[in-house]
XYZ file of C-alpha atoms in Angstrom:
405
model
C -103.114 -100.580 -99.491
C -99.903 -98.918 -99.051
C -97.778 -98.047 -95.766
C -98.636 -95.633 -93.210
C -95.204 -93.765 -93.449
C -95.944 -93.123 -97.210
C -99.843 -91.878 -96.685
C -98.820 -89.570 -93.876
C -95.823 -87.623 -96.389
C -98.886 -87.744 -99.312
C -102.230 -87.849 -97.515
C -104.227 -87.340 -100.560
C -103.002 -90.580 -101.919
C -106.079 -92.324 -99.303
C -108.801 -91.796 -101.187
C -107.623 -93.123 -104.149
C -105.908 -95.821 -102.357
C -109.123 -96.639 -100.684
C -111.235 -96.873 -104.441
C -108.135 -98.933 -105.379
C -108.390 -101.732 -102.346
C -112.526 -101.432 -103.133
C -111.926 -102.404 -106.906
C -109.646 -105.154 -106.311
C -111.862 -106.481 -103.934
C -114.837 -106.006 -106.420
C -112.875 -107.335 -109.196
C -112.636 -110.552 -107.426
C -115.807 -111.305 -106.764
C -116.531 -110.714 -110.743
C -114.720 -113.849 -111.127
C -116.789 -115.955 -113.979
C -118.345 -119.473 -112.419
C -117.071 -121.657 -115.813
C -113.690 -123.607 -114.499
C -112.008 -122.748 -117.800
C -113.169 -119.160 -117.722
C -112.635 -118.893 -113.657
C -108.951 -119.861 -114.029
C -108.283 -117.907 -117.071
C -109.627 -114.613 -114.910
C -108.093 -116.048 -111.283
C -104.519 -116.186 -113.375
C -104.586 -112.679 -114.975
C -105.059 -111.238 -111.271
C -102.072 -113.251 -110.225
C -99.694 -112.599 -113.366
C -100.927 -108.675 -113.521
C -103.000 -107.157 -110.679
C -102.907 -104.027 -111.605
C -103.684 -104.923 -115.832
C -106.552 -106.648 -114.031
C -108.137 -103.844 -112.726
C -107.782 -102.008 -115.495
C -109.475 -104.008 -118.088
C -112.372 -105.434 -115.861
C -114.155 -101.988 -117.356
C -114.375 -103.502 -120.736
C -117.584 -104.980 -122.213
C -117.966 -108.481 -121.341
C -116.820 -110.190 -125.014
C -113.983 -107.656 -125.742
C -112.709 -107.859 -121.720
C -112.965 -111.970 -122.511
C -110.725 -111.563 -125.763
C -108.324 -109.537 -123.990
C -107.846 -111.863 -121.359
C -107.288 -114.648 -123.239
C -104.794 -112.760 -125.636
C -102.913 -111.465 -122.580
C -102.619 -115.236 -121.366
C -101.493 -116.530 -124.506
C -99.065 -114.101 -124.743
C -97.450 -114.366 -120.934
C -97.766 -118.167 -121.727
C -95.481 -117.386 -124.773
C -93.313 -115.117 -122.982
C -92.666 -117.277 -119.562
C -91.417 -119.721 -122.268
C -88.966 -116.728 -123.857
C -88.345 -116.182 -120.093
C -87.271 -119.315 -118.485
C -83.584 -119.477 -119.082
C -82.981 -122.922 -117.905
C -84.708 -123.998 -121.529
C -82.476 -125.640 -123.584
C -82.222 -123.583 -126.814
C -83.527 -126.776 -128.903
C -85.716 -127.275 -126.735
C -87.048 -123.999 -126.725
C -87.181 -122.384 -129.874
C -89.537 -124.770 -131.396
C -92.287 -124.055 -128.802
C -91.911 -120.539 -129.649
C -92.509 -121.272 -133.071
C -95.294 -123.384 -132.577
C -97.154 -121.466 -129.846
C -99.785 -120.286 -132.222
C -101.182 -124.133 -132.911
C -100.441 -125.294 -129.401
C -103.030 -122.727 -128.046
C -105.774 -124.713 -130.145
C -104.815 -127.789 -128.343
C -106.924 -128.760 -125.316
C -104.384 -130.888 -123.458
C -101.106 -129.056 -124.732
C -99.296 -127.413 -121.688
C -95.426 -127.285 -120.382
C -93.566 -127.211 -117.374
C -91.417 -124.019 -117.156
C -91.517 -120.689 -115.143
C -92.212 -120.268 -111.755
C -94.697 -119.232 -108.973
C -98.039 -118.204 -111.008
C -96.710 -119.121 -114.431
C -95.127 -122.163 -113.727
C -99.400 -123.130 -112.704
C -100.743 -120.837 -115.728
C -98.062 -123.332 -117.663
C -98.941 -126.267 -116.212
C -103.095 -125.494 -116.676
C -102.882 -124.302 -120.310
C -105.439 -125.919 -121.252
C -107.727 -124.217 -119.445
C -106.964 -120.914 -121.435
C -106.812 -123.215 -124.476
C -110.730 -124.037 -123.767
C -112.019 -120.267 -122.887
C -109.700 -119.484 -126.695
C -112.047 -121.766 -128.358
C -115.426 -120.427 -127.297
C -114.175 -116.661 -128.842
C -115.720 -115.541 -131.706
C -113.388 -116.128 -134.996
C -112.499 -112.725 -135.956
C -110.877 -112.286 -132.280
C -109.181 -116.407 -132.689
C -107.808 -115.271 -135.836
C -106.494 -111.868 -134.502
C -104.647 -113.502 -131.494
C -103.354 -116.637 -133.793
C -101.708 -114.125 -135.828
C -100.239 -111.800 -133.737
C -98.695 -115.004 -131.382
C -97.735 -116.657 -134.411
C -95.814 -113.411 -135.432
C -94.226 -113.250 -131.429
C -92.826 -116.386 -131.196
C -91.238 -116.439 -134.491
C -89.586 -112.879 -133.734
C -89.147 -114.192 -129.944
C -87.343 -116.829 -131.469
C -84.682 -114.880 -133.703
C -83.573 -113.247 -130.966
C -83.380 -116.308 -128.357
C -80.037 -116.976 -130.790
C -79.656 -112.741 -131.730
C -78.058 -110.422 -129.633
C -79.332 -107.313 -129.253
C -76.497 -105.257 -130.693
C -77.658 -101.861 -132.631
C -80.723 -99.410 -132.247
C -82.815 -101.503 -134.938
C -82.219 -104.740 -133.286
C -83.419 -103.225 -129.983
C -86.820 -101.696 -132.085
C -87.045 -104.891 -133.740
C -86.815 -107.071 -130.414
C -89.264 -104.763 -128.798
C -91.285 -104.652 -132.111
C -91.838 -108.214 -131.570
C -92.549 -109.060 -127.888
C -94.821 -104.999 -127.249
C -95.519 -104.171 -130.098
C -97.305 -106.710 -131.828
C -99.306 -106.711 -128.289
C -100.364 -102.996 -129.522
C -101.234 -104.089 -132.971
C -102.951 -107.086 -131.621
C -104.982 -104.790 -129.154
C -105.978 -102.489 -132.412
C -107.412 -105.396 -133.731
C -109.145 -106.718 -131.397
C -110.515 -103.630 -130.636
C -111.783 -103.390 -134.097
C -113.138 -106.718 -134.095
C -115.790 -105.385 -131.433
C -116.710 -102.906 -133.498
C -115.882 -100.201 -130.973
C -112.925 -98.522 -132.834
C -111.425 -98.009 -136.335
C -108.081 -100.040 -136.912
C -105.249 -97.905 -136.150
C -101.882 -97.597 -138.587
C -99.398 -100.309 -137.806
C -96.925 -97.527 -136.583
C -98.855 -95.817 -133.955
C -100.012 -99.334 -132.398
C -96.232 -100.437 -132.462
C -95.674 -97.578 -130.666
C -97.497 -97.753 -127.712
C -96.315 -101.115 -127.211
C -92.808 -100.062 -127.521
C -92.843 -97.141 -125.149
C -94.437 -99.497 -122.589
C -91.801 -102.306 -123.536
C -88.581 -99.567 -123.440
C -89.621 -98.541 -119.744
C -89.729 -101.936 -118.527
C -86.248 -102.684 -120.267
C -84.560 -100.048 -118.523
C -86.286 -100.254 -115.123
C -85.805 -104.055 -114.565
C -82.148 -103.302 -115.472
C -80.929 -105.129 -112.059
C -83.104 -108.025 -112.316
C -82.479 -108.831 -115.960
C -78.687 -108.652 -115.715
C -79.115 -111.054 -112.313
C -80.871 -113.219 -114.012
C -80.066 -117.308 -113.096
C -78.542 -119.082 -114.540
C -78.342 -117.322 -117.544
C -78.346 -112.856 -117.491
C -80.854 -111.769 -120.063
C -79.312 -108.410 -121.937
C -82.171 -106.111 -123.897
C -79.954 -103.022 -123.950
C -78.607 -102.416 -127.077
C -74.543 -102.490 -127.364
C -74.744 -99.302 -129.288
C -75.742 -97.635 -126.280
C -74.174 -99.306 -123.494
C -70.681 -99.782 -125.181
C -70.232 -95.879 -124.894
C -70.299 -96.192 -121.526
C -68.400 -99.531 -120.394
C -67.172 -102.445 -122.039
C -69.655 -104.634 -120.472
C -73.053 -105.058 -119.807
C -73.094 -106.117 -116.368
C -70.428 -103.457 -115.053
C -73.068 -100.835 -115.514
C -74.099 -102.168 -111.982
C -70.807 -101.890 -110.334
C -70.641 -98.814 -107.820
C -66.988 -97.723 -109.797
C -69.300 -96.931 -112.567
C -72.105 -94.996 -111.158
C -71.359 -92.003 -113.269
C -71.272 -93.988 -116.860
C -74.196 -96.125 -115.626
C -76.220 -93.104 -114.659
C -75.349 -91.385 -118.258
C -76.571 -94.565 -120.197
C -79.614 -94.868 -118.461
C -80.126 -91.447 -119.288
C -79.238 -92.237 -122.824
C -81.598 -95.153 -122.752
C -84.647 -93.224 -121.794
C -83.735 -90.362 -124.437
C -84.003 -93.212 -126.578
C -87.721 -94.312 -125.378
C -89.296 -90.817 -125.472
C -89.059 -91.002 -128.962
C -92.174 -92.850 -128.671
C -94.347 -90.632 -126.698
C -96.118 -88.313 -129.414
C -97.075 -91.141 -131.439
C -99.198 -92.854 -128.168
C -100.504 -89.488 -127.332
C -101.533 -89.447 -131.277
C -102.954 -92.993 -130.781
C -104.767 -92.250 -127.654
C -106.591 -89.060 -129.247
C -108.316 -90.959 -131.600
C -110.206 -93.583 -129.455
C -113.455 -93.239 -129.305
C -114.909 -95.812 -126.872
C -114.048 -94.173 -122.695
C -113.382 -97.530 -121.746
C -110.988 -98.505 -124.053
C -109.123 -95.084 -123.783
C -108.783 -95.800 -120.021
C -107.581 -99.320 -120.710
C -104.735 -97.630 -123.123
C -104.139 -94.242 -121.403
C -103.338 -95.446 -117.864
C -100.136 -98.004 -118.611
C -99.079 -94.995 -120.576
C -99.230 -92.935 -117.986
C -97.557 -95.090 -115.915
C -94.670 -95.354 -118.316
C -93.804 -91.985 -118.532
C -94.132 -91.796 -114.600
C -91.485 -94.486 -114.554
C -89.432 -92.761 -117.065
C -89.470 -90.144 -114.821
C -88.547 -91.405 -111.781
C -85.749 -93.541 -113.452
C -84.263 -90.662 -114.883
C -80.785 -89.917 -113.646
C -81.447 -92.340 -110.515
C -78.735 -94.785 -109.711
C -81.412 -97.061 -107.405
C -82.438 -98.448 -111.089
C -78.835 -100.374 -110.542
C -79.257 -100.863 -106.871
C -82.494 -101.931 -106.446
C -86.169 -101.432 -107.692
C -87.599 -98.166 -108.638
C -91.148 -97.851 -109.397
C -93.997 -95.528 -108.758
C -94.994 -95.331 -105.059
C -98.613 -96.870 -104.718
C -100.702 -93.979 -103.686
C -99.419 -92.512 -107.095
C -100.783 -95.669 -109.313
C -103.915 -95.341 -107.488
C -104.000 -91.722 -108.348
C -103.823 -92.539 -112.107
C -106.095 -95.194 -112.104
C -109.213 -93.199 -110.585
C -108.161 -89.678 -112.258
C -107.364 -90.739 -116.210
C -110.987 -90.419 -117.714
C -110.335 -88.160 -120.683
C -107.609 -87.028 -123.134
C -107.311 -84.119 -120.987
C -106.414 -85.893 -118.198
C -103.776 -87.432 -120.210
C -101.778 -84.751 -122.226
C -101.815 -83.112 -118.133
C -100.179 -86.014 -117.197
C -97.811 -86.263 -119.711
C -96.829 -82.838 -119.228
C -96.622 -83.301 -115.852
C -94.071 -85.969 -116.148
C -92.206 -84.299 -118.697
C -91.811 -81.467 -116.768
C -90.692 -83.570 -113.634
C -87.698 -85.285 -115.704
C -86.711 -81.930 -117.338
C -86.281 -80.606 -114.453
C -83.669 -83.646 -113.543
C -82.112 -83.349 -116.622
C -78.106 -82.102 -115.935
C -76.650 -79.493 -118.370
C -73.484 -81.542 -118.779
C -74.783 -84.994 -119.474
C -74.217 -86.354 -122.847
C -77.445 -86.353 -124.096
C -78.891 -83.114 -122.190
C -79.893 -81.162 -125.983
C -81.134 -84.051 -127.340
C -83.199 -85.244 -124.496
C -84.534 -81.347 -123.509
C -85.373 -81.716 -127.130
C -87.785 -84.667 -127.141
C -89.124 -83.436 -123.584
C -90.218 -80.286 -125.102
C -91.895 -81.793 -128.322
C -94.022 -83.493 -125.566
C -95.019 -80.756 -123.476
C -95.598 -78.741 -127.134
C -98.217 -81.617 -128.445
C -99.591 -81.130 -124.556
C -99.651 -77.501 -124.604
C -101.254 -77.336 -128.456
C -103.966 -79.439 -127.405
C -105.908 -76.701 -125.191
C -106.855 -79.123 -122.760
C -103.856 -78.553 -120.019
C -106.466 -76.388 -117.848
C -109.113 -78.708 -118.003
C -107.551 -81.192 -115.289
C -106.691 -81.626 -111.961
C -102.114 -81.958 -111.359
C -101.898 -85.337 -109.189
C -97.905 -84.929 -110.132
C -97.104 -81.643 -108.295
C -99.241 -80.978 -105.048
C -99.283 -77.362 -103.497
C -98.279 -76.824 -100.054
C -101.339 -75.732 -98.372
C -103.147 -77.893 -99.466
C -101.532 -80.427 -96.845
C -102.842 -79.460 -93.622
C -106.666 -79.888 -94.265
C -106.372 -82.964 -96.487
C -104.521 -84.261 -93.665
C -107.144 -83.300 -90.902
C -109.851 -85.151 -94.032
C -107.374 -88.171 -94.267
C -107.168 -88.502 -90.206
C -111.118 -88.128 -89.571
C -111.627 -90.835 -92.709
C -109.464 -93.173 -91.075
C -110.579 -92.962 -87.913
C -114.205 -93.432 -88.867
C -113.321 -96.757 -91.181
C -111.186 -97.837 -87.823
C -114.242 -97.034 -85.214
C -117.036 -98.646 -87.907
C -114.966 -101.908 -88.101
């Protein structure tokens, strides 16, 4: 539920923390009774606890269709993934993907841990594909048909300038946000959304993971796998991988920076995107990864850990946005929140400073212009007094949940 150590320094992450370990727990249990349909939802709590939990809130056939398009797609992409496939071995699953998923005993042993068994099962999500109604079959055929073509350019592409890195990310995110904009209008629950703000959210979502799984990426056996573009990194070194090197801290700290310049690009156009839905669960669905990616943005900003280690938002925080993101207001606060947080991390002399202030005030200005920044509650910057009496709460709640068990 998260450590001790990090409850005590923020006490008011319990509560949310608590909800959190409830829902997970509750989320289980909602586990559907058909094999096919019981593996397909057992799986997408392995691969993505946290996506589970946040689309369990979605009426029954559009939280099925969603499922099974975010299985098809992590089938797709622990293919992309596993680097000990042999290129010709590889590329023509990729291509293929779309028809395999109509096939009831297609599967293929790659990946490992949960996807090496959500590989090995296929079928299983194959089966719960069939039973969907056609408008959301034809929705994910396309959009994975689209994926593993693109996926498969760039298995033999570099990713060498800004528009190769838009068009990789265009391909394995944002086609995920175009596919969600269809499926959401296949339920009736939304109007379809322009191409570009769909491709957006994915992209922002797709551009934070890129630059916080830096480390991992670059370690990658046996085989690195390189998603920042060479006309950002080669400013800075003449290699990928020395980016990680302690000699280099300063010129891996200003293309990082550079990097999530680059991604903030993105933000007004979700924020545009998430204005318009209509349906509350859907907008939570959308608004809390969003969230979460600007958080991370945040956090990795000027932070040499992203080339160290791991850096990601502490727990109590995710469980924060999870139970507090209900409406748009809640969202632009957020946002701004963030924003604010990185600008205030932003050095005068780094490269990029003007042009990243730049973007970070174009988000707080689309915040500020909505006249909803007073109409939520800041889970980004808590007030000292506040401390002592939520601690005294936190204290009595957990000894009363450790005297009832």
């Amino acid at each position: 539920m998260g450590s001790l150590g990090a409850i005590l320094k923020n006490p008011d992450d319990f509560y949310p923390l608590l909800k959190l370990k409830m829902a997970a727990r509750h989320a289980e249990k909602q586990i559907p009774p058909e094999p096919h349909w019981g593996f397909c939802y057992t799986m997408l709590h392995k691969v993505s606890r946290s996506f589970g939990l946040v689309f369990q809130q979605l009426d029954t056939e559009l939280r099925n269709a969603v499922c099974i398009f975010y299985l098809v797609l992590r089938g797709l992409d622990t293919v992309e993934d596993d680097t000990s496939i042999a290129t010709e071995v590889k590329v023509p699953i990729l291509i293929a993907f779309h028809r395999h998923i109509y096939d009831h005993d297609w599967h293929f042993l790659c990946g490992t841990k949960e996807y090496k068994v959500l590989m090995e099962q296929f079928h299983h999500v194959s089966a719960a594909f069939l039973e969907l109604g056609k408008n959301y079959q034809e929705a994910i055929e396309d959009i994975t048909k689209r994926m593993g073509a693109g996926m498969a350019k760039f298995i033999c592409k570099e990713v060498e300038t800004l528009d190769d890195y838009d068009e990789y990310c265009h391909y394995v995110a944002g086609l995920v946000g175009l596919g969600l904009s269809k499926l959401f209008h296949a339920s009736g629950s939304e109007d379809l959304f322009p191409d570009s703000l769909s491709n957006s959210m994915g992209l922002f979502l797709q551009k934070t993971n890129i630059i916080r799984d830096y480390l991992e990426d670059i370690n990658e056996i046996p085989k690195s796998r390189m998603f920042w573009p060479r006309q950002i990194w080669s400013k800075y070194v003449n290699k990928l991988e020395e980016l990680k090197y302690e000699e280099n801290s300063v010129e891996a700290v200003q293309c990082l920076n550079d990097m999530i310049t680059n991604a903030l690009i993105h933000a007004e156009d979700c924020l545009k995107y998430m204005s318009a839905l209509r349906d509350p669960a859907i907008f939570r669905f959308c608004a809390i990864p969003q969230i979460m990616a600007i958080g991370t943005l945040a956090l990795c900003y000027n932070n040499i850990v992203v080339f160290r280690g791991v850096v990601k938002m502490r727990r109590g925080l995710t469980a924060k946005v999870i139970d507090r993101t209900k409406t748009m207001a809640d969202v632009y606060g957020a946002f701004f929140d963030f924003a604010s947080l990185l600008e205030c991390k932003v050095d005068k002399n780094d490269p990029n400073a003007t042009k990243t202030l730049s973007r970070l005030e174009a988000i707080q200005k689309n915040c500020r212009e909505s006249g909803l920044l007073s109409k939520r509650k800041s889970y980004v910057l808590r007030s000292a007094d506040t401390y002592g009496s939520t601690m005294i709460l936190i204290l009595v709640a957990l000894f009363s949940i450790m005297f009832a068990y």
